[in-house]
CSV table of C-alpha atoms and ligand atoms in Angstrom, one decimal:
chain,number,residue,atom,x,y,z
A,1,MET,CA,-0.1,-0.2,-0.1
A,2,LYS,CA,1.1,3.3,-1.1
A,3,LYS,CA,2.4,5.6,2.1
A,4,ILE,CA,1.3,9.1,2.3
A,5,GLY,CA,2.0,12.0,4.5
A,6,PHE,CA,0.2,15.3,5.0
A,7,ILE,CA,2.1,18.4,6.5
A,8,GLY,CA,0.3,21.0,7.7
A,9,LEU,CA,-4.4,19.5,8.3
A,10,GLY,CA,-5.9,23.1,7.6
A,11,LYS,CA,-8.8,23.9,4.6
A,12,LEU,CA,-7.1,22.3,1.8
A,13,GLY,CA,-4.4,19.5,3.8
A,14,MET,CA,-6.9,18.2,6.1
A,15,MET,CA,-10.1,17.4,3.7
A,16,CYS,CA,-7.2,16.6,1.0
A,17,ALA,CA,-4.9,14.1,3.3
A,18,GLU,CA,-9.1,12.3,3.9
A,19,VAL,CA,-9.9,11.2,0.5
A,20,PHE,CA,-6.4,9.8,0.6
A,21,ALA,CA,-7.1,7.2,3.0
A,22,GLU,CA,-9.7,5.8,1.3
A,23,GLU,CA,-7.1,4.5,-0.1
A,24,TYR,CA,-3.7,4.6,1.1
A,25,GLU,CA,-2.0,4.7,4.9
A,26,VAL,CA,-1.8,8.3,5.3
A,27,HIS,CA,0.1,10.1,8.6
A,28,GLY,CA,-0.1,13.9,9.0
A,29,TYR,CA,0.9,16.6,10.6
A,30,ASP,CA,0.0,20.4,11.6
A,31,ILE,CA,1.7,22.9,14.1
A,32,TYR,CA,-1.8,22.9,15.4
A,33,PRO,CA,-3.8,19.8,17.2
A,34,LYS,CA,-5.7,18.3,15.0
A,35,ILE,CA,-8.5,15.1,15.0
A,36,SER,CA,-9.2,12.7,12.2
A,37,ASP,CA,-10.9,9.4,12.4
A,38,THR,CA,-9.4,8.3,8.9
A,39,VAL,CA,-5.5,10.3,9.0
A,40,LYS,CA,-3.4,9.3,11.5
A,41,VAL,CA,-2.5,12.4,12.8
A,42,CYS,CA,1.5,12.7,14.2
A,43,ASN,CA,4.4,14.6,14.9
A,44,LEU,CA,6.7,15.9,12.3
A,45,LYS,CA,9.2,12.9,12.5
A,46,ASP,CA,6.9,9.8,12.2
A,47,THR,CA,5.2,11.1,9.2
A,48,ILE,CA,8.2,11.6,7.3
A,49,GLU,CA,9.0,8.5,8.5
A,50,ASN,CA,5.9,6.3,7.9
A,51,SER,CA,5.8,8.1,4.0
A,52,ASP,CA,6.9,7.5,0.6
A,53,TRP,CA,5.1,11.0,-0.1
A,54,ILE,CA,4.8,13.9,1.4
A,55,PHE,CA,2.5,16.3,-0.2
A,56,ILE,CA,2.7,20.6,1.7
A,57,ALA,CA,-0.2,21.8,2.5
A,58,VAL,CA,1.1,24.7,4.1
A,59,PRO,CA,0.3,28.5,4.4
A,60,THR,CA,1.7,31.0,1.6
A,61,PRO,CA,0.1,33.7,3.1
A,62,HIS,CA,-0.6,37.3,2.5
A,63,ALA,CA,0.3,40.5,4.8
A,64,ASP,CA,-2.2,41.7,6.3
A,65,GLY,CA,-4.8,43.5,4.4
A,66,TYR,CA,-4.2,41.4,1.0
A,67,ASP,CA,-6.5,39.9,1.3
A,68,GLY,CA,-9.7,40.7,-0.8
A,69,SER,CA,-12.5,41.9,2.5
A,70,ALA,CA,-10.9,45.3,2.5
A,71,PRO,CA,-9.6,47.5,-0.5
A,72,SER,CA,-6.2,47.1,-1.1
A,73,SER,CA,-5.6,48.0,-4.7
A,74,HIS,CA,-4.0,51.4,-3.2
A,75,LEU,CA,-1.8,49.7,-1.1
A,76,PRO,CA,2.1,49.0,-2.9
A,77,PRO,CA,1.9,44.9,-4.7
A,78,MET,CA,3.3,42.2,-2.4
A,79,ASP,CA,4.6,38.9,-2.6
A,80,PHE,CA,3.1,36.2,-0.8
A,81,ASP,CA,5.3,34.9,1.8
A,82,TYR,CA,7.2,31.1,1.6
A,83,THR,CA,8.9,30.7,5.1
A,84,ASN,CA,5.9,28.0,6.2
A,85,VAL,CA,7.1,26.3,3.5
A,86,VAL,CA,10.6,26.5,3.4
A,87,SER,CA,11.4,25.7,6.9
A,88,VAL,CA,9.3,22.6,6.3
A,89,LEU,CA,11.6,21.7,3.0
A,90,GLN,CA,14.5,21.6,5.9
A,91,GLN,CA,12.9,20.0,8.3
A,92,ILE,CA,11.9,17.1,6.1
A,93,ASN,CA,16.2,17.4,5.2
A,94,GLN,CA,17.4,17.0,8.8
A,95,ILE,CA,14.9,14.1,9.1
A,96,ALA,CA,14.3,11.7,6.2
A,97,THR,CA,17.1,9.4,5.4
A,98,HIS,CA,15.2,7.3,2.6
A,99,PRO,CA,14.7,8.8,-0.1
A,100,LYS,CA,11.3,10.9,-0.9
A,101,LYS,CA,8.7,12.0,-3.5
A,102,VAL,CA,7.7,15.6,-1.8
A,103,VAL,CA,4.8,17.3,-3.3
A,104,LEU,CA,4.0,20.4,-3.0
A,105,ILE,CA,0.2,22.0,-3.1
A,106,SER,CA,0.7,24.8,-1.8
A,107,THR,CA,-0.2,28.1,-4.0
A,108,VAL,CA,2.8,29.8,-5.2
A,109,LEU,CA,3.4,33.2,-7.9
A,110,PRO,CA,5.5,31.7,-11.3
A,111,GLY,CA,8.8,31.3,-10.5
A,112,THR,CA,8.7,30.8,-6.7
A,113,THR,CA,9.5,27.3,-6.9
A,114,ARG,CA,12.5,27.3,-9.1
A,115,HIS,CA,14.4,30.5,-6.7
A,116,TYR,CA,13.2,29.1,-3.2
A,117,PHE,CA,12.2,25.9,-2.9
A,118,GLY,CA,14.2,23.5,-5.9
A,119,HIS,CA,17.5,23.8,-4.6
A,120,LEU,CA,16.7,23.6,-0.6
A,121,LEU,CA,15.8,20.0,-1.2
A,122,GLU,CA,18.9,17.4,-0.9
A,123,GLU,CA,19.3,15.7,-4.2
A,124,GLN,CA,17.9,12.3,-2.5
A,125,HIS,CA,14.5,13.4,-2.8
A,126,SER,CA,11.7,14.7,-5.1
A,127,PHE,CA,10.1,17.4,-5.9
A,128,LEU,CA,6.4,18.2,-7.3
A,129,TYR,CA,4.0,20.7,-8.1
A,130,ASN,CA,0.7,20.0,-8.0
A,131,PRO,CA,-1.8,22.3,-6.8
A,132,TYR,CA,-5.1,22.5,-6.9
A,133,LEU,CA,-8.4,23.3,-8.4
A,134,ILE,CA,-9.8,22.9,-5.3
A,135,ALA,CA,-13.0,25.8,-3.1
A,136,MET,CA,-13.7,25.7,0.2
A,137,GLY,CA,-17.4,24.5,0.8
A,138,SER,CA,-16.3,21.4,-2.1
A,139,VAL,CA,-13.0,20.8,-1.1
A,140,LYS,CA,-13.3,17.2,-1.3
A,141,TRP,CA,-15.9,16.8,-4.4
A,142,ASP,CA,-13.4,19.0,-5.8
A,143,MET,CA,-10.4,17.4,-5.2
A,144,VAL,CA,-12.2,14.0,-7.2
A,145,ASN,CA,-14.6,16.1,-9.3
A,146,PRO,CA,-10.7,18.1,-10.8
A,147,GLU,CA,-11.1,19.6,-14.2
A,148,MET,CA,-7.1,18.6,-14.7
A,149,ILE,CA,-4.4,17.8,-12.6
A,150,MET,CA,-1.6,20.1,-13.2
A,151,ILE,CA,1.9,18.5,-12.2
A,152,GLY,CA,5.4,20.0,-12.0
A,153,THR,CA,8.2,19.5,-12.9
A,154,GLU,CA,11.8,20.6,-12.8
A,155,ASP,CA,12.0,20.6,-16.6
A,156,GLY,CA,9.1,19.9,-17.8
A,157,ASN,CA,8.5,16.4,-18.8
A,158,TRP,CA,7.2,13.7,-17.7
A,159,ASN,CA,9.2,11.5,-15.2
A,160,GLY,CA,8.7,8.1,-13.5
A,161,VAL,CA,7.0,10.5,-10.3
A,162,ALA,CA,5.1,12.5,-12.0
A,163,ARG,CA,4.0,9.4,-14.3
A,164,ASP,CA,3.2,7.3,-10.4
A,165,LEU,CA,1.6,10.8,-8.5
A,166,VAL,CA,-1.1,9.9,-12.2
A,167,ASP,CA,-1.2,6.3,-10.5
A,168,ILE,CA,-1.3,7.3,-6.9
A,169,TYR,CA,-4.5,9.9,-7.8
A,170,ALA,CA,-5.9,7.0,-10.0
A,171,PRO,CA,-8.4,5.1,-7.9
A,172,LEU,CA,-9.4,8.7,-6.3
A,173,MET,CA,-11.0,10.8,-8.5
A,174,HIS,CA,-14.9,10.7,-9.6
A,175,ASN,CA,-14.5,12.0,-13.5
A,176,LYS,CA,-11.2,10.9,-15.9
A,177,PRO,CA,-9.3,14.7,-15.4
A,178,ARG,CA,-6.4,15.9,-18.0
A,179,ILE,CA,-3.3,15.3,-17.0
A,180,GLN,CA,-1.0,18.4,-17.0
A,181,VAL,CA,2.2,18.2,-17.0
A,182,GLY,CA,4.6,20.8,-17.3
A,183,THR,CA,7.9,23.0,-15.4
A,184,TRP,CA,7.7,24.5,-11.9
A,185,GLU,CA,7.0,27.5,-13.5
A,186,GLU,CA,3.8,26.5,-16.5
A,187,CYS,CA,2.1,25.2,-13.4
A,188,GLU,CA,2.1,27.6,-10.6
A,189,ALA,CA,1.3,29.8,-14.0
A,190,ILE,CA,-2.0,27.4,-14.4
A,191,LYS,CA,-2.9,27.6,-11.2
A,192,ILE,CA,-2.9,31.1,-10.5
A,193,PHE,CA,-4.0,32.4,-13.8
A,194,TYR,CA,-6.5,29.8,-13.5
A,195,ASN,CA,-8.3,32.3,-10.7
A,196,THR,CA,-7.2,35.5,-11.9
A,197,PHE,CA,-8.7,34.1,-15.1
A,198,ILE,CA,-12.0,34.1,-12.8
A,199,SER,CA,-11.4,37.0,-11.3
A,200,ALA,CA,-11.3,38.7,-14.8
A,201,LYS,CA,-14.7,37.0,-15.8
A,202,ILE,CA,-17.0,38.0,-12.9
A,203,GLY,CA,-15.4,41.7,-12.8
A,204,LEU,CA,-16.4,41.4,-16.1
A,205,ALA,CA,-20.0,40.5,-15.8
A,206,ASN,CA,-20.3,43.0,-13.5
A,207,MET,CA,-19.0,45.6,-16.0
A,208,ILE,CA,-22.3,44.6,-17.9
A,209,GLN,CA,-24.5,44.5,-13.9
A,210,ASP,CA,-23.3,47.8,-14.0
A,211,PHE,CA,-24.2,49.7,-16.1
A,212,ALA,CA,-27.3,47.5,-16.7
A,213,ILE,CA,-28.0,49.8,-13.3
A,214,LYS,CA,-26.9,52.7,-14.7
A,215,ILE,CA,-28.4,52.7,-18.7
A,216,GLY,CA,-31.9,50.6,-17.6
A,217,ASN,CA,-33.9,48.9,-20.1
A,218,ILE,CA,-31.2,45.5,-19.0
A,219,ASP,CA,-31.7,42.8,-18.0
A,220,VAL,CA,-27.9,41.3,-17.0
A,221,ASP,CA,-29.2,38.0,-16.6
A,222,VAL,CA,-30.0,38.2,-20.9
A,223,VAL,CA,-26.6,39.5,-21.7
A,224,THR,CA,-24.4,37.5,-19.7
A,225,ASP,CA,-26.6,34.5,-20.9
A,226,ALA,CA,-26.4,34.8,-24.0
A,227,LEU,CA,-22.7,35.5,-23.6
A,228,ALA,CA,-21.9,32.8,-21.3
A,229,GLN,CA,-23.9,30.5,-24.7
A,230,SER,CA,-21.5,31.7,-26.8
A,231,THR,CA,-18.9,28.9,-26.6
A,232,MET,CA,-17.5,29.6,-29.9
A,233,ARG,CA,-14.8,32.2,-28.1
A,234,ILE,CA,-15.6,32.9,-25.6
A,235,MET,CA,-15.4,29.9,-23.4
A,236,GLY,CA,-17.8,28.9,-21.1
A,237,PRO,CA,-21.2,29.7,-18.7
A,238,LYS,CA,-19.2,29.2,-15.7
A,239,TYR,CA,-18.7,32.6,-13.1
A,240,MET,CA,-20.8,34.2,-15.7
A,241,THR,CA,-23.7,35.3,-13.2
A,242,ALA,CA,-23.2,38.7,-12.5
A,243,GLY,CA,-24.0,39.6,-8.8
A,244,MET,CA,-20.9,39.7,-5.8
A,245,GLY,CA,-17.8,40.3,-6.6
A,246,ASP,CA,-14.8,37.4,-6.3
A,247,ALA,CA,-13.5,36.1,-3.1
A,248,GLY,CA,-12.4,34.0,-0.8
A,249,ALA,CA,-8.8,33.3,0.8
A,250,CYS,CA,-7.3,32.3,-2.3
A,251,HIS,CA,-8.8,34.2,-5.9
A,252,PRO,CA,-8.5,38.5,-5.0
A,253,ARG,CA,-5.0,37.5,-3.3
A,254,ASP,CA,-3.9,36.4,-6.4
A,255,ASN,CA,-4.8,38.9,-8.5
A,256,ILE,CA,-2.9,40.8,-5.5
A,257,ALA,CA,0.5,39.0,-4.9
A,258,LEU,CA,0.2,38.7,-9.4
A,259,ARG,CA,0.2,43.0,-9.5
A,260,TRP,CA,3.5,42.0,-7.0
A,261,LEU,CA,4.6,40.9,-9.4
A,262,ALA,CA,4.3,42.1,-12.9
A,263,GLU,CA,6.3,45.3,-11.0
A,264,GLU,CA,9.3,42.8,-10.3
A,265,TYR,CA,9.0,41.9,-14.4
A,266,ASN,CA,8.7,45.2,-15.2
A,267,LEU,CA,6.0,44.0,-17.3
A,268,GLY,CA,5.0,48.0,-18.3
A,269,TYR,CA,0.5,47.3,-17.1
A,270,ASP,CA,-0.6,45.8,-13.9
A,271,MET,CA,-3.4,44.1,-14.9
A,272,PHE,CA,-5.1,42.8,-11.7
A,273,ASP,CA,-4.5,46.1,-9.6
A,274,THR,CA,-7.3,47.8,-12.4
A,275,ILE,CA,-9.3,44.0,-11.8
A,276,MET,CA,-9.4,45.0,-8.0
A,277,ARG,CA,-9.9,48.3,-8.5
A,278,ALA,CA,-12.9,47.9,-11.0
A,279,ARG,CA,-14.2,44.9,-8.1
A,280,GLU,CA,-13.6,47.0,-4.8
A,281,VAL,CA,-15.8,50.5,-7.1
A,282,GLN,CA,-18.2,47.5,-8.6
A,283,ALA,CA,-19.3,46.7,-4.3
A,284,LYS,CA,-18.6,50.7,-3.7
A,285,ASN,CA,-21.5,50.5,-6.5
A,286,LEU,CA,-23.8,48.5,-5.0
A,287,ALA,CA,-23.1,50.0,-1.2
A,288,ASP,CA,-24.3,53.3,-2.3
A,289,TYR,CA,-27.4,52.0,-4.0
A,290,LEU,CA,-27.7,49.5,-0.1
A,291,VAL,CA,-27.5,53.2,1.7
A,292,GLN,CA,-29.6,55.1,-1.0
A,293,LEU,CA,-32.5,53.3,-0.4
A,294,ALA,CA,-31.3,53.0,3.2
A,295,GLN,CA,-31.3,56.2,3.2
A,296,LYS,CA,-34.3,57.1,1.5
A,297,HIS,CA,-37.5,54.8,3.1
A,298,ASN,CA,-35.6,54.8,6.4
A,299,LEU,CA,-34.2,51.7,7.6
A,300,PRO,CA,-30.8,50.3,8.2
A,301,ILE,CA,-28.7,47.5,6.0
A,302,VAL,CA,-28.6,44.5,6.3
A,303,ILE,CA,-25.7,41.6,4.5
A,304,HIS,CA,-27.8,38.3,4.5
A,305,GLY,CA,-24.5,36.6,4.7
A,306,LYS,CA,-21.6,37.5,5.5
A,307,ALA,CA,-18.8,34.9,4.8
A,308,TYR,CA,-17.6,35.2,0.8
A,309,LYS,CA,-19.4,32.2,0.7
A,310,PRO,CA,-22.8,30.2,1.9
A,311,ASP,CA,-22.1,26.8,4.1
A,312,VAL,CA,-18.8,28.0,4.4
A,313,GLU,CA,-17.6,29.8,7.8
A,314,TYR,CA,-14.4,32.1,6.2
A,315,CYS,CA,-14.5,36.1,6.1
A,316,ILE,CA,-11.2,36.2,4.5
A,317,GLY,CA,-11.4,38.0,1.4
A,318,SER,CA,-15.4,38.2,2.0
A,319,TYR,CA,-17.2,40.6,-0.7
A,320,SER,CA,-19.6,41.0,1.6
A,321,THR,CA,-17.6,43.2,4.4
A,322,LEU,CA,-15.6,45.2,1.1
A,323,ILE,CA,-19.2,46.2,0.9
A,324,GLY,CA,-20.0,46.4,4.7
A,325,HIS,CA,-16.4,48.8,4.3
A,326,TYR,CA,-18.3,51.1,1.5
A,327,ILE,CA,-21.7,51.1,3.1
A,328,LYS,CA,-19.3,53.1,6.5
A,329,GLN,CA,-17.3,54.9,4.5
A,330,ASP,CA,-20.6,56.7,3.0
A,331,GLY,CA,-21.0,57.6,6.9
A,332,HIS,CA,-24.0,54.3,7.2
A,333,HIS,CA,-24.1,51.3,9.2
A,334,ALA,CA,-24.3,47.5,8.2
A,335,LEU,CA,-25.3,44.6,10.5
A,336,TYR,CA,-24.5,41.1,9.3
A,337,VAL,CA,-26.9,38.0,9.9
A,338,ASP,CA,-24.9,34.5,8.9
A,339,PRO,CA,-25.0,31.4,11.4
A,340,LEU,CA,-21.3,30.7,10.4
A,341,ALA,CA,-19.3,33.5,9.3
A,342,ASP,CA,-16.2,33.1,12.0
A,343,ASN,CA,-16.0,37.0,12.0
A,344,LYS,CA,-18.5,38.3,14.3
A,345,THR,CA,-18.2,41.5,14.1
A,346,ASP,CA,-21.6,43.6,13.3
A,347,VAL,CA,-23.2,39.9,13.1
A,348,VAL,CA,-25.9,39.5,14.7
A,349,ASP,CA,-28.9,37.0,15.0
A,350,ILE,CA,-32.0,38.9,14.1
A,351,ILE,CA,-33.1,41.6,12.8
A,352,ASP,CA,-35.6,42.9,14.4
A,353,ARG,CA,-37.5,46.5,12.5
A,354,PRO,CA,-37.9,46.5,8.6
A,355,ALA,CA,-34.2,46.5,6.9
A,356,VAL,CA,-32.7,46.6,3.5
A,357,ILE,CA,-31.3,43.3,3.0
A,358,LEU,CA,-28.6,42.5,1.1
A,359,MET,CA,-28.7,38.5,-0.1
A,360,ALA,CA,-25.0,38.7,-0.4
A,361,HIS,CA,-25.6,34.6,0.2
A,362,ASN,CA,-27.6,32.1,-2.4
A,363,ARG,CA,-26.8,28.4,-2.9
A,364,LYS,CA,-27.4,27.5,-6.1
A,365,VAL,CA,-25.9,29.9,-8.2
A,366,THR,CA,-22.1,29.4,-5.4
A,367,TYR,CA,-23.1,25.1,-5.6
A,368,GLY,CA,-25.4,23.7,-8.6
A,369,TYR,CA,-22.2,22.7,-10.3
A,370,THR,CA,-21.8,20.7,-7.5
A,371,GLY,CA,-25.7,18.6,-7.7
A,372,GLN,CA,-25.4,20.0,-3.9
A,373,ASP,CA,-29.8,20.7,-3.2
A,374,GLY,CA,-29.1,24.0,-3.7
A,375,THR,CA,-32.0,24.7,-1.9
A,376,ASP,CA,-31.3,28.3,0.1
A,377,ARG,CA,-32.8,29.2,3.6
A,378,ASP,CA,-33.6,32.4,5.4
A,379,TYR,CA,-30.6,33.3,7.6
A,380,PHE,CA,-33.9,36.0,9.7
A,381,GLU,CA,-37.2,36.3,9.5
A,382,PHE,CA,-37.4,39.3,6.8
A,383,LEU,CA,-39.7,41.4,8.6
A,384,PRO,CA,-43.3,43.4,6.0
A,385,GLY,CA,-41.4,46.5,5.1
A,386,SER,CA,-38.7,45.7,4.4
A,387,ILE,CA,-36.5,45.8,0.6
A,388,ILE,CA,-34.3,42.8,-0.5
A,389,VAL,CA,-32.0,43.9,-3.1
A,390,ASP,CA,-30.7,40.4,-4.6
A,391,PRO,CA,-28.1,41.0,-7.2
A,392,TRP,CA,-28.1,37.4,-7.8
A,393,ARG,CA,-31.8,37.8,-9.1
A,394,ARG,CA,-33.4,34.9,-8.5
A,395,GLU,CA,-35.3,36.1,-5.1
A,396,PRO,CA,-39.3,35.5,-5.8
A,397,THR,CA,-42.0,37.7,-5.2
A,398,ARG,CA,-42.7,37.6,-1.2
A,399,GLU,CA,-46.0,39.4,0.0
A,400,GLY,CA,-45.6,43.2,2.2
A,401,ILE,CA,-41.6,43.7,0.6
A,402,GLN,CA,-40.1,44.3,-2.2
A,403,VAL,CA,-37.5,42.1,-4.1
A,404,ILE,CA,-35.4,44.4,-6.2
A,405,HIS,CA,-33.4,42.5,-8.1
A,406,TYR,CA,-30.1,44.3,-8.8
A,407,GLY,CA,-28.9,44.1,-12.5
A,408,ASN,CA,-32.2,44.0,-13.5
A,409,THR,CA,-33.4,46.9,-15.1
A,410,ARG,CA,-36.0,46.7,-17.6
A,411,ASN,CA,-38.6,47.3,-15.6
A,412,ASN,CA,-37.8,50.2,-14.6
B,501,NAD,N1,-8.5,26.3,0.3
B,501,NAD,C1,-8.2,26.6,-0.3
B,501,NAD,O1,-9.1,26.2,-0.9
B,501,NAD,C2,-6.9,25.9,-1.4
B,501,NAD,C3,-7.4,25.7,-2.5
B,501,NAD,C4,-6.1,26.0,-3.3
B,501,NAD,C5,-4.7,26.3,-2.4
B,501,NAD,N2,-5.0,26.4,-1.3
B,501,NAD,C6,-3.5,26.8,-0.4
B,501,NAD,O2,-3.7,25.7,-0.2
B,501,NAD,C7,-2.6,26.6,1.2
B,501,NAD,C8,-3.2,25.6,2.5
B,501,NAD,O3,-4.0,26.4,2.5
B,501,NAD,P1,-5.5,26.5,3.4
B,501,NAD,O4,-6.4,27.2,3.3
B,501,NAD,O5,-5.9,25.4,4.3
B,501,NAD,O6,-4.0,27.3,4.9
B,501,NAD,P2,-5.0,27.3,6.3
B,501,NAD,O7,-4.3,27.9,6.8
B,501,NAD,O8,-6.1,26.3,6.2
B,501,NAD,O9,-3.6,25.2,6.1
B,501,NAD,C9,-3.5,25.8,6.7
B,501,NAD,C10,-2.6,24.5,7.4
B,501,NAD,O10,-0.3,24.7,8.2
B,501,NAD,C11,-0.6,24.4,9.6
B,501,NAD,N3,0.6,24.7,9.1
B,501,NAD,C12,1.2,25.6,9.1
B,501,NAD,N4,2.8,26.5,9.4
B,501,NAD,C13,3.2,25.1,9.5
B,501,NAD,C14,4.8,23.6,9.9
B,501,NAD,N5,5.5,24.6,8.9
B,501,NAD,N6,3.7,22.7,9.7
B,501,NAD,C15,3.2,22.7,9.5
B,501,NAD,N7,1.7,22.6,9.2
B,501,NAD,C16,1.6,23.8,9.8
B,501,NAD,C17,-1.4,25.6,9.9
B,501,NAD,O11,-1.2,25.5,11.3
B,501,NAD,C18,-3.1,24.7,9.8
B,501,NAD,O12,-3.5,24.2,9.9
B,501,NAD,C19,-1.9,27.5,0.9
B,501,NAD,O13,-1.1,28.2,0.3
B,501,NAD,C20,-3.7,27.9,0.0
B,501,NAD,O14,-3.4,29.0,-0.9
B,501,NAD,C21,-5.6,26.9,-0.6
C-alpha cells in the first residue's frame, strides 16, 4: 500500500488527506492539534518516517490587509510569504533518512519553486509542484472531480515520479481529469492564472451589471446568458452570472500578488490592479445603491451572509465585508446575519425591524455545479416593509416585501 504523508492539515490539507485515506495509509502533521477519523495525526518525525510521499499544504500567506475583504488596490504590491514551505523542506532534509517524493500543493507565484525551493531539498528527494483547483465548501468534491491535474517537474517532462503521482490519483478520481505536465513555472502559472481569469470574468460580468443599473432597460442575465452560450469564442458558462464579486482566501489575493509579480518583472502594465480596482468600485457601487435605498426609506442595512460564500464560516476575502466597508465610508452602518461567520464583528442573530437586505449568499449559484441540493434558507425572518436587494436576481416575490433584482433594469 502507498504510504502518504500530509504536512499542514488546514482547510485544504485535512480534507485532501482524508480523501487519500479512502485508499491509502495516511499520516499527517500540523503545528496545531488536529483530529481525524481516517488520517493518522502524529508528529512531524513519524509523518515523514511513515511516508514515501509527502504532500505539503502549509499556508503561503499574504500580509494583513491583502485578502480582498477591504480595499487593497492602494497598497504596494507584495509577494506571498514562503517561510512555512521553506521551513518544512528544511525539516524534511533533517529528518528523512530515505528518498522521499515531495509534492507541494500550496499556491505560489510563478518562478517561486525554482527560486526558493528547488535547490533546498537534498538530491535524494524528488520534488513536484501539484496545485489544486479547489474551493471552500466543496473541497472533497472538487478534489475528486478536478478539471485537470497539474504536475510541475523541474524540466517540464514526464518523469517516473510524475507517472507515479498520476497512478496515486487514479483510484481517487470520480472523473477522468486531464493531466497537465509542465515545468514548475508553467504549473505555477496555470494555477494562478486559472484563479485570476475567474476574477477577470466575474469583473466583466459585474461591469455589465453596473451598466444595467446606469443605462436602464437591461436585464444583466439576458446579456450574460447570451455571452455564456457563445462557446465558439468565449469559453464556458461558469462565473458568468453577475452578482457579488470574486472572493475568498485564494482568488483576490492571487490577483493582488500578481500585481507584485508584474512590477517585479517590469511588465510595464498592471492588469491585476485594474481587475482589483474594478472589483472594489463594483462593491462601492452596490454599497452606494444600498445606502441610497436605506436613506430614502429610513431603514437599516443588513447583509445576509458575511462569510465569503454560503455554508462556510470563512470571512477572509469576503465581498460582503468589502461592501460593508464602503457602506461605512458613506457614513452608514451595515449589520450582518450569518450563522456560520468566523468573524462576529457586527453580526447579529435577528433583525427586529424592516431593513434593506442584501442577499449576498445564494447556494444555487455557488454550489449548483456540484449537484448539491441548492435550497436556500433565510438566516432570519424578513419583516414586512423590508426591501430585498438580490444581486443574483433569484429571489421570488414576497408578501409585504419589495424585492429588487439588482442588475435587471428592464421594467424600471
Ligand atoms: N483552502 C483552499 O481552498 C485552497 C485551495 C487551493 C490552494 N490552497 C492553498 O493551499 C495552502 C494552504 O491553504 P489552507 O486554506 O489549507 O490554509 P490553512 O491556513 O487553513 O491551513 C494551513 C495549515 O498548515 C498548518 N501549518 C502552518 N505551518 C506549518 C508547518 N510548518 N508545519 C505543519 N503545519 C503547518 C497550519 O496550522 C494550518 O492548519 C495555501 O497556499 C493556499 O493558497 C488553498
